[in-house]
Coordinates of N, CA and C in Angstrom, one line a residue:
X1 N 124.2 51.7 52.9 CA 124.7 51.3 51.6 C 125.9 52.1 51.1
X2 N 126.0 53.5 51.2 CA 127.0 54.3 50.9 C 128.5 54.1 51.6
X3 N 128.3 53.1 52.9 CA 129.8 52.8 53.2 C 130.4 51.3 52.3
X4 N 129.6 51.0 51.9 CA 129.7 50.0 51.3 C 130.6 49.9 49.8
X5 N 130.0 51.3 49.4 CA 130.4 51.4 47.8 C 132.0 51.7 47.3
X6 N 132.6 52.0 48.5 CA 133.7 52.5 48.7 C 134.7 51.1 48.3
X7 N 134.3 49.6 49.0 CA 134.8 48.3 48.9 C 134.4 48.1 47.7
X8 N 132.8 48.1 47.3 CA 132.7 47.3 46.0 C 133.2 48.7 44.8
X9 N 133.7 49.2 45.0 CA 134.7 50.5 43.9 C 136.0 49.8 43.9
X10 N 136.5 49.6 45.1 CA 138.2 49.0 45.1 C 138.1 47.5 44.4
X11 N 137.4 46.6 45.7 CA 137.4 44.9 45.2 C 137.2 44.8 43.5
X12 N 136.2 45.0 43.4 CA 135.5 44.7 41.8 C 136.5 45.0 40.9
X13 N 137.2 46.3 40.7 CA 138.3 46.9 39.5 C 139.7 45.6 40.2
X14 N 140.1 45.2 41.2 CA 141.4 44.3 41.6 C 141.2 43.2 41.1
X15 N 139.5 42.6 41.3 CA 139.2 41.1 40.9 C 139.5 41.3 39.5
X16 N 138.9 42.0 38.6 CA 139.2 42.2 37.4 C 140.5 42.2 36.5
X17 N 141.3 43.1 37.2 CA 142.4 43.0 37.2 C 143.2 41.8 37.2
X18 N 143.2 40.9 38.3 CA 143.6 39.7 38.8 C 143.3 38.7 38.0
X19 N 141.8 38.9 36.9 CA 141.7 37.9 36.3 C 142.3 38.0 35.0
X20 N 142.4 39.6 34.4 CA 142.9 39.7 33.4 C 144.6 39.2 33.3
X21 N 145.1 39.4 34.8 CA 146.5 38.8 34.5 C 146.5 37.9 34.9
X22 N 145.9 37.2 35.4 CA 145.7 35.6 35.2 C 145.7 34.7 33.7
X23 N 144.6 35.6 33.5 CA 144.4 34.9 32.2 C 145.2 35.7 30.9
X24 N 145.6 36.3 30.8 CA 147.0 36.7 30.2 C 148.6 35.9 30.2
X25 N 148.5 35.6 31.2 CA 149.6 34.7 31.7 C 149.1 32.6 31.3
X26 N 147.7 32.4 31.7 CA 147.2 31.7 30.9 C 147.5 31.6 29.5
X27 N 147.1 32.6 28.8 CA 147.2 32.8 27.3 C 148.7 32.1 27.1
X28 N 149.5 33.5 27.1 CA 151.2 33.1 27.0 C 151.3 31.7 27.2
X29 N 150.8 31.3 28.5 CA 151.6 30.0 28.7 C 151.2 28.8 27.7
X30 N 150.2 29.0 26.9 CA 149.4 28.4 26.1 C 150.0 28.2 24.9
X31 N 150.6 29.6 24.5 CA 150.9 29.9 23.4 C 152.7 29.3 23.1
X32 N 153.5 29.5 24.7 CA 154.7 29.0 24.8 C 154.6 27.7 24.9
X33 N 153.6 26.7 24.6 CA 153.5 25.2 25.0 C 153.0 25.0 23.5
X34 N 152.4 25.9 22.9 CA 152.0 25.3 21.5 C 153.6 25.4 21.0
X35 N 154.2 26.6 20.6 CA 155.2 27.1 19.8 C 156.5 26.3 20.6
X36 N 156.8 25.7 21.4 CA 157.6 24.8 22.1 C 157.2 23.4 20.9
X37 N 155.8 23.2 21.4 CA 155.6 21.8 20.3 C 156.0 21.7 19.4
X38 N 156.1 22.8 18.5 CA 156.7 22.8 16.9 C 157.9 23.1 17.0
X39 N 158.4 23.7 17.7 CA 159.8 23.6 18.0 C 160.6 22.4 17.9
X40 N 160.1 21.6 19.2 CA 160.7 20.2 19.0 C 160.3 19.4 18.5
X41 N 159.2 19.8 17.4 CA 158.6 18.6 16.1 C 160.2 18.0 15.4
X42 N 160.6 18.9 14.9 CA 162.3 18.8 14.1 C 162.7 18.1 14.9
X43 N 163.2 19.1 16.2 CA 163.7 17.8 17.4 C 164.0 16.3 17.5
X44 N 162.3 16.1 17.3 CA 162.2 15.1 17.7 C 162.4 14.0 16.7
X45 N 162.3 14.0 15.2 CA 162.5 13.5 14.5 C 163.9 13.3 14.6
X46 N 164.6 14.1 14.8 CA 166.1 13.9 14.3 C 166.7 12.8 15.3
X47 N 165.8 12.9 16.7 CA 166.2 11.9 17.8 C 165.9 10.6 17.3
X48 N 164.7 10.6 16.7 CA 164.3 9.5 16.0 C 165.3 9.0 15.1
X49 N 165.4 9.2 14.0 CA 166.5 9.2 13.0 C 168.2 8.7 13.7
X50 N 168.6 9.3 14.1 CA 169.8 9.2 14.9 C 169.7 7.6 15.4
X51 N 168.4 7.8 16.4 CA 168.7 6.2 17.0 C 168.1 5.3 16.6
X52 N 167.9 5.3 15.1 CA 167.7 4.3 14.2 C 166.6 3.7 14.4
X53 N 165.6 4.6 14.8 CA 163.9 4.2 14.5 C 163.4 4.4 13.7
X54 N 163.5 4.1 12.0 CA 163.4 4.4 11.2 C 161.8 4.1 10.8
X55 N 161.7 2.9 11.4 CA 160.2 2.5 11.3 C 159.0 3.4 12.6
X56 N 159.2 4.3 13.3 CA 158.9 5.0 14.0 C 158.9 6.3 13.1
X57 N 159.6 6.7 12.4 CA 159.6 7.8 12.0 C 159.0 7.6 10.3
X58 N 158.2 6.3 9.8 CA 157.7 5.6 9.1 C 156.4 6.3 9.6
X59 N 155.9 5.9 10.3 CA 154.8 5.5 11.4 C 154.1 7.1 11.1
X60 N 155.2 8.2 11.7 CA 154.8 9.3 11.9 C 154.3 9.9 10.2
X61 N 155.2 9.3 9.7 CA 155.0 9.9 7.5 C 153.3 9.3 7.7
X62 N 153.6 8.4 7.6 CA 151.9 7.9 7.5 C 151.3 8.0 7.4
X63 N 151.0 8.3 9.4 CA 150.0 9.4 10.1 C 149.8 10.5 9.6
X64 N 150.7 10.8 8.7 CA 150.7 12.5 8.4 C 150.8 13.5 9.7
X65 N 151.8 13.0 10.6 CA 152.2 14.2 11.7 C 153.6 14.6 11.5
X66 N 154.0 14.5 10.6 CA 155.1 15.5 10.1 C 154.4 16.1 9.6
X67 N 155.3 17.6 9.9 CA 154.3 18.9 9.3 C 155.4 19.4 8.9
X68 N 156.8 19.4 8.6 CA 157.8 20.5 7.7 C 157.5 19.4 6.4
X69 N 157.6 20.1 5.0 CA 157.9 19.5 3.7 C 159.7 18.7 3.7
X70 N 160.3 19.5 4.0 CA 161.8 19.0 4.2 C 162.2 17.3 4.7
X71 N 161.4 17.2 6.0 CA 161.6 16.2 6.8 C 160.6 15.3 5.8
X72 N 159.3 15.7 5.3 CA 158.4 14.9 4.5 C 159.1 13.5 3.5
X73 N 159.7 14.8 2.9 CA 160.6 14.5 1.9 C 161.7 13.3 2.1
X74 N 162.4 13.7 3.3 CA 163.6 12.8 3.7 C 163.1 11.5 4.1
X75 N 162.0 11.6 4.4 CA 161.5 10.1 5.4 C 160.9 9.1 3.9
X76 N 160.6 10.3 3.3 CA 159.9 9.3 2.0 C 160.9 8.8 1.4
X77 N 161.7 9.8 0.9 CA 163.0 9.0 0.8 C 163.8 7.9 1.2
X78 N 163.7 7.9 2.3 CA 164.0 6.3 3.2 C 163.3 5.4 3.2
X79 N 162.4 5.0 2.4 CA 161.7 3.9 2.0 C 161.6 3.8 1.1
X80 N 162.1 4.7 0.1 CA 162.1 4.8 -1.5 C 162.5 3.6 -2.3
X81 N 161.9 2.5 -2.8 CA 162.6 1.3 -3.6 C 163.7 1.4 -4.0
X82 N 163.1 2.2 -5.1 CA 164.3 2.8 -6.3 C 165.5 3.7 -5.4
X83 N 166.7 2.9 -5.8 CA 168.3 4.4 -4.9 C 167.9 5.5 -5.8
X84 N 168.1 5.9 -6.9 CA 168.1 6.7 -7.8 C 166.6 7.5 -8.0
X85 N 165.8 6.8 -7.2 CA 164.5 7.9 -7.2 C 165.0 8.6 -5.7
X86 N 165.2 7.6 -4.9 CA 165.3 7.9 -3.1 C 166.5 9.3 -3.0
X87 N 167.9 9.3 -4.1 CA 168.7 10.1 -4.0 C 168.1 11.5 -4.3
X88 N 167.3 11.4 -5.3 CA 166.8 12.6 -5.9 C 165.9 13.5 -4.8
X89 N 165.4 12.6 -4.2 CA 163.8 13.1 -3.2 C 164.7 13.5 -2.2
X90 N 166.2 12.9 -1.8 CA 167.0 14.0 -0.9 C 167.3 14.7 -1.4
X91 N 168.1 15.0 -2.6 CA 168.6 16.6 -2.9 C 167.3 17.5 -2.8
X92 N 166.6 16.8 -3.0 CA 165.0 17.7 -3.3 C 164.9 18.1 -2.2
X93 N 165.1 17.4 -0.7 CA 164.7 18.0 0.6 C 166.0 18.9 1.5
X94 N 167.1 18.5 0.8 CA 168.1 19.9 1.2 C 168.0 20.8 0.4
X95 N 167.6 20.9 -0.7 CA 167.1 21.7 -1.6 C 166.1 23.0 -0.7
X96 N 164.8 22.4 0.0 CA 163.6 23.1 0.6 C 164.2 23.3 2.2
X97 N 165.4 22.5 2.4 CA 165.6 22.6 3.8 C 166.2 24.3 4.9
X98 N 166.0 24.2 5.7 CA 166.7 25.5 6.4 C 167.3 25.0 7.6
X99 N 167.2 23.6 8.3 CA 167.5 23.0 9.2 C 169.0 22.3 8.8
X100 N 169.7 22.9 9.7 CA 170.9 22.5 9.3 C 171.6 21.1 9.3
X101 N 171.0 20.7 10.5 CA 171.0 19.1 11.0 C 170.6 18.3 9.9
X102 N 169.2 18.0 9.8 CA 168.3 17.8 8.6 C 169.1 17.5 7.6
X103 N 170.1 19.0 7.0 CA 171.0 18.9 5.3 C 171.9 17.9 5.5
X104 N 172.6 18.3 6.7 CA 174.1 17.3 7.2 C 173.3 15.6 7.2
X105 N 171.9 15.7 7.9 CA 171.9 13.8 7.5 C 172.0 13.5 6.0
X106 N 171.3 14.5 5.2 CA 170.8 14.4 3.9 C 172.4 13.8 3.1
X107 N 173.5 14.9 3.2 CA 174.7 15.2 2.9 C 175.4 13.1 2.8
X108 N 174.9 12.9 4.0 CA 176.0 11.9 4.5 C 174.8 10.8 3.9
X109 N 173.8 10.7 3.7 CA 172.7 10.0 2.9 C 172.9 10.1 1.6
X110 N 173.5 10.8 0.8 CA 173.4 11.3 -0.2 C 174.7 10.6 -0.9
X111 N 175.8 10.7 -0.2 CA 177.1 10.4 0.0 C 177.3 8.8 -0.2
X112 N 176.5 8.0 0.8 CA 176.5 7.0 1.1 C 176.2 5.8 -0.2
X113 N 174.3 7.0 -0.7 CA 174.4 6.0 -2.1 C 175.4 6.5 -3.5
X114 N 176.3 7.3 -3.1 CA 177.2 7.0 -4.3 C 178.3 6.1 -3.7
X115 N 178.6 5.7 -2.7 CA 179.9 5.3 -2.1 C 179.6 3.9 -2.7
X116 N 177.8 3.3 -2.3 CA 177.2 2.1 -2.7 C 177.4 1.6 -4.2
X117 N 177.1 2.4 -4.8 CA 177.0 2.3 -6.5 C 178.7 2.2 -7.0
X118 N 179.9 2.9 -6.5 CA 181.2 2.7 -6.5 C 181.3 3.8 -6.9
X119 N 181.2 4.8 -6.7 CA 181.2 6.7 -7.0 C 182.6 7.0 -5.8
X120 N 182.9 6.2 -5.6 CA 184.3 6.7 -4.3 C 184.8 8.5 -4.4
X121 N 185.0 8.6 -5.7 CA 185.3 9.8 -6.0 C 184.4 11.0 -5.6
X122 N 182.8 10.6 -6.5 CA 181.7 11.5 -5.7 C 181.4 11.7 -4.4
X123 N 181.4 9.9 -3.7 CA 181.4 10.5 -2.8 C 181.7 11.0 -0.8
X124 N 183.4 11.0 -1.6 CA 184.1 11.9 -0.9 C 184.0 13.3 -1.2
X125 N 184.1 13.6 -2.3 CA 183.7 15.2 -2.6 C 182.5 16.1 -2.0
X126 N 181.1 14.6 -1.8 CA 180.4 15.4 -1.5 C 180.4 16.0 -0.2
X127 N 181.2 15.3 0.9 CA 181.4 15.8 2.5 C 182.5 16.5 2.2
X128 N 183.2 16.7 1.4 CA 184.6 17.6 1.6 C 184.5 18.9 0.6
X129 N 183.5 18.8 -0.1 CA 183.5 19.8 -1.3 C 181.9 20.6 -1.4
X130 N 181.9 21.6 -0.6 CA 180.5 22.3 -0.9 C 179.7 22.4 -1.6
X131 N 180.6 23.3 -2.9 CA 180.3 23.8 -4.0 C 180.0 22.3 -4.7
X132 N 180.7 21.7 -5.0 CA 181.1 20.2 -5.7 C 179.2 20.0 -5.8
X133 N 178.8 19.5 -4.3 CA 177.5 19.2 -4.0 C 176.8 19.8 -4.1
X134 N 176.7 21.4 -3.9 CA 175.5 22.4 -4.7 C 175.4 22.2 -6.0
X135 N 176.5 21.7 -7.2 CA 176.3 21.6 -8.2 C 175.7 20.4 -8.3
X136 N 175.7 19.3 -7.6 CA 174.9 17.7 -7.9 C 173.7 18.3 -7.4
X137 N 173.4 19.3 -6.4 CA 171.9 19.9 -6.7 C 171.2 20.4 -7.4
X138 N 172.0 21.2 -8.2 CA 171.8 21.9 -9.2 C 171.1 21.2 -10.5
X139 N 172.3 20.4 -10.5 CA 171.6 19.4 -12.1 C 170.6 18.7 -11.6
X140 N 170.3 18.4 -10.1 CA 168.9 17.0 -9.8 C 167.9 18.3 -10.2
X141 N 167.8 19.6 -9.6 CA 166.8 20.4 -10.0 C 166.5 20.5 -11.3
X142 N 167.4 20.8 -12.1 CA 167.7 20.8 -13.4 C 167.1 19.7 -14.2
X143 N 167.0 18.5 -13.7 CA 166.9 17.4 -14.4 C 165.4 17.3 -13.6
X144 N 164.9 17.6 -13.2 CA 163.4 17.7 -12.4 C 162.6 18.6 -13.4
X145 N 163.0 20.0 -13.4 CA 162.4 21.4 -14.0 C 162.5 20.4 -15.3
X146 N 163.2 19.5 -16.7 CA 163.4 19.3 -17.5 C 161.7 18.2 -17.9
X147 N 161.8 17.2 -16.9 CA 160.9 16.0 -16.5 C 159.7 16.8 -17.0
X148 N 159.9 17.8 -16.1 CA 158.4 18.3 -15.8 C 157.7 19.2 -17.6
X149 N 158.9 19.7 -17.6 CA 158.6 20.9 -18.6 C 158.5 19.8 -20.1
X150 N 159.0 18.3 -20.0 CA 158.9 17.2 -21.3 C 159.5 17.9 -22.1
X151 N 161.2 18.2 -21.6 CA 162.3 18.6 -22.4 C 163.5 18.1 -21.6
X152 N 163.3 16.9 -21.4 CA 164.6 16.3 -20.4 C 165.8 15.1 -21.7
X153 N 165.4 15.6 -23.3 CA 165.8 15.1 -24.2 C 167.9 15.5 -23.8
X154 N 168.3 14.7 -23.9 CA 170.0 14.7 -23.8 C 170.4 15.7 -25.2
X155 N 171.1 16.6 -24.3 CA 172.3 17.5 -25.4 C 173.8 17.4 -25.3
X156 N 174.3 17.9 -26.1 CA 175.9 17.8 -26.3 C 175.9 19.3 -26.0
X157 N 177.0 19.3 -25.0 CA 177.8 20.3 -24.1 C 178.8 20.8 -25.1
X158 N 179.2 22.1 -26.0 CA 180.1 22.4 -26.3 C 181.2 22.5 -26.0
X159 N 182.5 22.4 -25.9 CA 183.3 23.3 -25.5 C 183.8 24.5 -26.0
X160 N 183.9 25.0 -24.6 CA 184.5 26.5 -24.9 C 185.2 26.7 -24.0
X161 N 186.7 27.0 -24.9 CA 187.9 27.1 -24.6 C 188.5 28.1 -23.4
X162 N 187.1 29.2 -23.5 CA 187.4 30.3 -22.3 C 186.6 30.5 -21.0
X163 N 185.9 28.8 -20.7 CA 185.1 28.5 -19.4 C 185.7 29.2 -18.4
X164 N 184.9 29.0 -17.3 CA 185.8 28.9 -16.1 C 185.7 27.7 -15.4
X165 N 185.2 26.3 -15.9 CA 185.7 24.9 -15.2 C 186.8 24.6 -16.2
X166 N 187.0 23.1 -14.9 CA 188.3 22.4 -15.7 C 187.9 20.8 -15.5
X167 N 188.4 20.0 -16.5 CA 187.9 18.9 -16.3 C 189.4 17.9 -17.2
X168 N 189.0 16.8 -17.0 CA 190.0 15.8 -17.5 C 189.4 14.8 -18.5
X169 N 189.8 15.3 -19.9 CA 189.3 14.7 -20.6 C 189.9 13.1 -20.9
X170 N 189.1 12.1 -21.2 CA 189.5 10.6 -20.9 C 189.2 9.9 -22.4
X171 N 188.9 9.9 -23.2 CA 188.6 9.3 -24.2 C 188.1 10.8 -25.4
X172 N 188.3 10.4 -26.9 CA 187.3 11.5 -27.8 C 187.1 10.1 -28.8
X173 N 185.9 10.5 -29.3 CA 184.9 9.7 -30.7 C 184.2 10.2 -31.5
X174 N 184.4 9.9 -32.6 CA 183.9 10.6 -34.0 C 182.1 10.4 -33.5
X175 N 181.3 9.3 -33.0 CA 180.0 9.7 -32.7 C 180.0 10.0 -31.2
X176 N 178.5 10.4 -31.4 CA 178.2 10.3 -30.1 C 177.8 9.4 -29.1
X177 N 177.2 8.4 -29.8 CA 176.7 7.1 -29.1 C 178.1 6.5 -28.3
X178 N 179.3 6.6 -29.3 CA 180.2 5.8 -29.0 C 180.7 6.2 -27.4
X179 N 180.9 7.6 -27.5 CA 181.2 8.4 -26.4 C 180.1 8.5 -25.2
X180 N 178.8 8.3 -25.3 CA 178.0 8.2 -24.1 C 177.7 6.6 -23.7
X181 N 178.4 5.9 -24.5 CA 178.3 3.9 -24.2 C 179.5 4.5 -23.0
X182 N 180.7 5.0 -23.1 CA 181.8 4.9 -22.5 C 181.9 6.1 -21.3
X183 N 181.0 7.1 -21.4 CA 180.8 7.8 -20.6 C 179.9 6.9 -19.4
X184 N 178.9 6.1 -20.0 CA 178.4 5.4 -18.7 C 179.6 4.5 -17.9
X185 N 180.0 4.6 -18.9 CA 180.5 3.2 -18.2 C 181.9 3.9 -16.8
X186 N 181.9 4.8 -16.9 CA 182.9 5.6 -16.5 C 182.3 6.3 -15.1
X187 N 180.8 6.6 -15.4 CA 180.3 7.0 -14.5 C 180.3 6.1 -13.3
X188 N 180.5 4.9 -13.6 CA 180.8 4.0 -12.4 C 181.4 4.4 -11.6
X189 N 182.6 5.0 -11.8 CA 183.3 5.5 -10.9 C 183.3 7.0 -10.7
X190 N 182.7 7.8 -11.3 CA 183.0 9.8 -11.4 C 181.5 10.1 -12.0
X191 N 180.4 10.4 -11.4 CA 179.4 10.3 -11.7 C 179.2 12.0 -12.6
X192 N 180.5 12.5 -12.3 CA 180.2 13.9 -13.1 C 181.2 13.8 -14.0
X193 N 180.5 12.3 -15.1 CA 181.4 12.3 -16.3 C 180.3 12.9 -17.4
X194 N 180.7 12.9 -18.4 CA 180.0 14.1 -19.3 C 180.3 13.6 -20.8
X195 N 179.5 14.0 -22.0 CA 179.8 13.8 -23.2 C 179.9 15.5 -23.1
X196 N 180.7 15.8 -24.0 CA 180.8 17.2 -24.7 C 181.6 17.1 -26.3
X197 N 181.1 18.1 -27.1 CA 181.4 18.6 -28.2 C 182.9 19.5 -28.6
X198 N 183.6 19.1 -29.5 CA 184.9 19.2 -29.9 C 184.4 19.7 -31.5
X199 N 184.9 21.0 -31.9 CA 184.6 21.0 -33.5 C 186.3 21.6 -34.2
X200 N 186.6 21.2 -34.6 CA 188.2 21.4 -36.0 C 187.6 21.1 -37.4
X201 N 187.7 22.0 -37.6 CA 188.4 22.4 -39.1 C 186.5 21.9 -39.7
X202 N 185.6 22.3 -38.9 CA 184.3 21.8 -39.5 C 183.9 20.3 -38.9
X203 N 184.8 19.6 -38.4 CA 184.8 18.2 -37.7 C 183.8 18.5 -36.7
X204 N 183.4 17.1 -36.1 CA 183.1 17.3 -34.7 C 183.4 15.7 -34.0
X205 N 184.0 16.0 -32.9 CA 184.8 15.0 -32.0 C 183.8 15.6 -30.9
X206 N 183.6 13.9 -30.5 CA 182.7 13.8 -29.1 C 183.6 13.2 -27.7
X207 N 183.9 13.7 -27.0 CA 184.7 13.8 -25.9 C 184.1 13.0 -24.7
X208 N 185.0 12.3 -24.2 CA 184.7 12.1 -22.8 C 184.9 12.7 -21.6
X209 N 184.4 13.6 -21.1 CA 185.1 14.3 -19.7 C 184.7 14.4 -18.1
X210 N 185.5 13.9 -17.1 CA 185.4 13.9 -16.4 C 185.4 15.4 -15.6
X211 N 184.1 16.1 -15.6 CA 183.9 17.4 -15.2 C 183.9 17.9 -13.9
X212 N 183.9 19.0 -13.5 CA 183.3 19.7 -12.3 C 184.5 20.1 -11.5
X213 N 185.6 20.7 -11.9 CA 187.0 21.3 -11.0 C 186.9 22.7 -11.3
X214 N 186.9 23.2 -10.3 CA 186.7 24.7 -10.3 C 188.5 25.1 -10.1
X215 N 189.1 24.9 -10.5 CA 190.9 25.1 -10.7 C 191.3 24.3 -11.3
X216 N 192.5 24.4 -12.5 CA 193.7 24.0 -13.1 C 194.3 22.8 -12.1
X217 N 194.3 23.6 -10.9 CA 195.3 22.7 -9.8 C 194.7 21.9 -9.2
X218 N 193.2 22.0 -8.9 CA 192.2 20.7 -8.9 C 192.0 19.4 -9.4
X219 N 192.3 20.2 -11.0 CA 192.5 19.0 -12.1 C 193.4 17.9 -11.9
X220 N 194.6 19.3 -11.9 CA 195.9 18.8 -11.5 C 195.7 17.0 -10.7
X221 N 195.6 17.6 -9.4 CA 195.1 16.8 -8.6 C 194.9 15.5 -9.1
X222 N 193.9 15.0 -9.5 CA 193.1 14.3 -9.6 C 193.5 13.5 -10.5
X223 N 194.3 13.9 -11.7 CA 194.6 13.0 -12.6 C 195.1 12.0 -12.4
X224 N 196.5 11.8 -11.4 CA 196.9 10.3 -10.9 C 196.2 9.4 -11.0
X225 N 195.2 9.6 -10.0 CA 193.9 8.5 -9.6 C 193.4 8.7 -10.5
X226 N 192.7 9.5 -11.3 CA 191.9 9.0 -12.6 C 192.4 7.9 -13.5
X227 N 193.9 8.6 -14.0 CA 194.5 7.5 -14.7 C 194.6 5.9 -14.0
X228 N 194.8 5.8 -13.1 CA 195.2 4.4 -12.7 C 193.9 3.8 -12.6
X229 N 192.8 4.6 -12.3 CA 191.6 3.9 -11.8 C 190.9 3.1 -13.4
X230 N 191.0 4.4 -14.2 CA 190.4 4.2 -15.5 C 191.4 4.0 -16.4
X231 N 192.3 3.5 -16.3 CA 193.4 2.7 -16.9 C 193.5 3.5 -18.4
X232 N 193.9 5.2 -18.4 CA 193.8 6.0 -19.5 C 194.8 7.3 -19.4
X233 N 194.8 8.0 -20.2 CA 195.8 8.9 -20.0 C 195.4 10.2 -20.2
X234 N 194.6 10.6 -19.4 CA 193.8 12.2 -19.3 C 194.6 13.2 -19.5
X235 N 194.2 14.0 -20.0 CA 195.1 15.5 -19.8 C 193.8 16.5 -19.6
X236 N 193.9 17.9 -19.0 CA 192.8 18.5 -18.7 C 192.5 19.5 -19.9
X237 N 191.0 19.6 -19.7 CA 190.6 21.0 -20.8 C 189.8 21.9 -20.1
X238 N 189.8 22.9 -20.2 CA 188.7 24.2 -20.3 C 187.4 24.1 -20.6
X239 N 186.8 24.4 -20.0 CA 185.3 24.2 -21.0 C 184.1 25.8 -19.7

């Protein structure tokens, strides 16, 4: 029996061995096939999306096998009746997003229904102007946080003469209503048109302005086309 124990001393501790890295190597590979899956969860959607399976990637909302909130978001969005609800549930999902792809479809989704509605101006800005588009995020959040909080009641924007935007004012009116009839109507074309507040001499003049230029020479810009478009004679203000 004593020559024996010398084998079962070696064998026994090697089998062991052999299975521990076996099954270690098991593990990992388990763990690299799960975390691979979620990996190309995003992946795979975007393949989806891209080659216009929209009803496939319908399928998956459904199911409830999308598992990012971002992508949730986007797809709901794409079946959204309402443009104006569907627009918002995008900003809402580049809003949550970290996926760069994902924002870029959002971007050019986002873009598209203002091109639809006749926003030409919006939206070219929004693929050419960053900032421009973090601020149309800004206010959808803004205008979300307001919904929620049952304080989304419309205010008049002061002016103040030592802002740091610049904008092109298009029309002024002794009321307000007068100036937000005409502000809609304006937004047809520049969806970051605005009522704001004018006060002289104790007065108050309600302004039309076509907002959101972060430079004088921005403004600059823009006036041409504003004027011809909106058949008026802008000049820029501070606010």
């Amino acid at each position: 029996m004593s020559k024996y124990r010398f084998i079962q001393f070696v064998t026994e501790p090697v089998w062991r061995l052999q299975f521990k890295q076996y099954g270690v190597c098991a593990l990992w590979l388990v763990l690299a096939l799960c975390l691979n899956s979620f990996a190309q969860t995003d992946m795979t959607l975007a393949k989806l999306y891209q080659s216009g399976k929209l009803v496939e990637l319908q399928n998956l909302h459904q199911q409830n096998k999308i598992q990012t909130a971002d992508w949730k978001l986007f797809v709901d969005a794409i079946f959204e009746s309402d443009a104006e609800s569907a627009s918002q549930k995008m900003l809402s999902a580049y809003s949550v997003s970290k996926d760069p792809q994902l924002q870029n479809f959002i971007k050019k989704r986002v873009s598209q229904f203002y091109s639809a509605r006749g926003y030409y101006e919006t939206s070219r800005r929004i693929l050419e102007d960053e900032s421009f588009f973090q601020r149309i995020i800004a206010i959808n959040n803004d205008r979300q946080t307001k919904n929620k909080n049952g304080s989304g009641k419309k205010t008049v924007q002061p002016i103040d003469e030592n802002g740091k935007q610049f904008g092109i004012q298009v029309g002024a009116f002794s009321t307000v209503q007068n100036a937000r009839n005409v502000s809609r109507k304006y937004q047809k074309y520049y969806s970051d048109t605005k009522v704001m507040k004018k006060t002289r001499n104790g007065n108050s003049l309600y302004i039309v302005v076509i907002a959101g230029y972060n430079s004088r020479e921005d403004a600059e810009k823009a006036i041409p086309a504003i004027n011809n478009q909106l058949n008026v004679k802008g000049y820029i203000i501070q606010y």
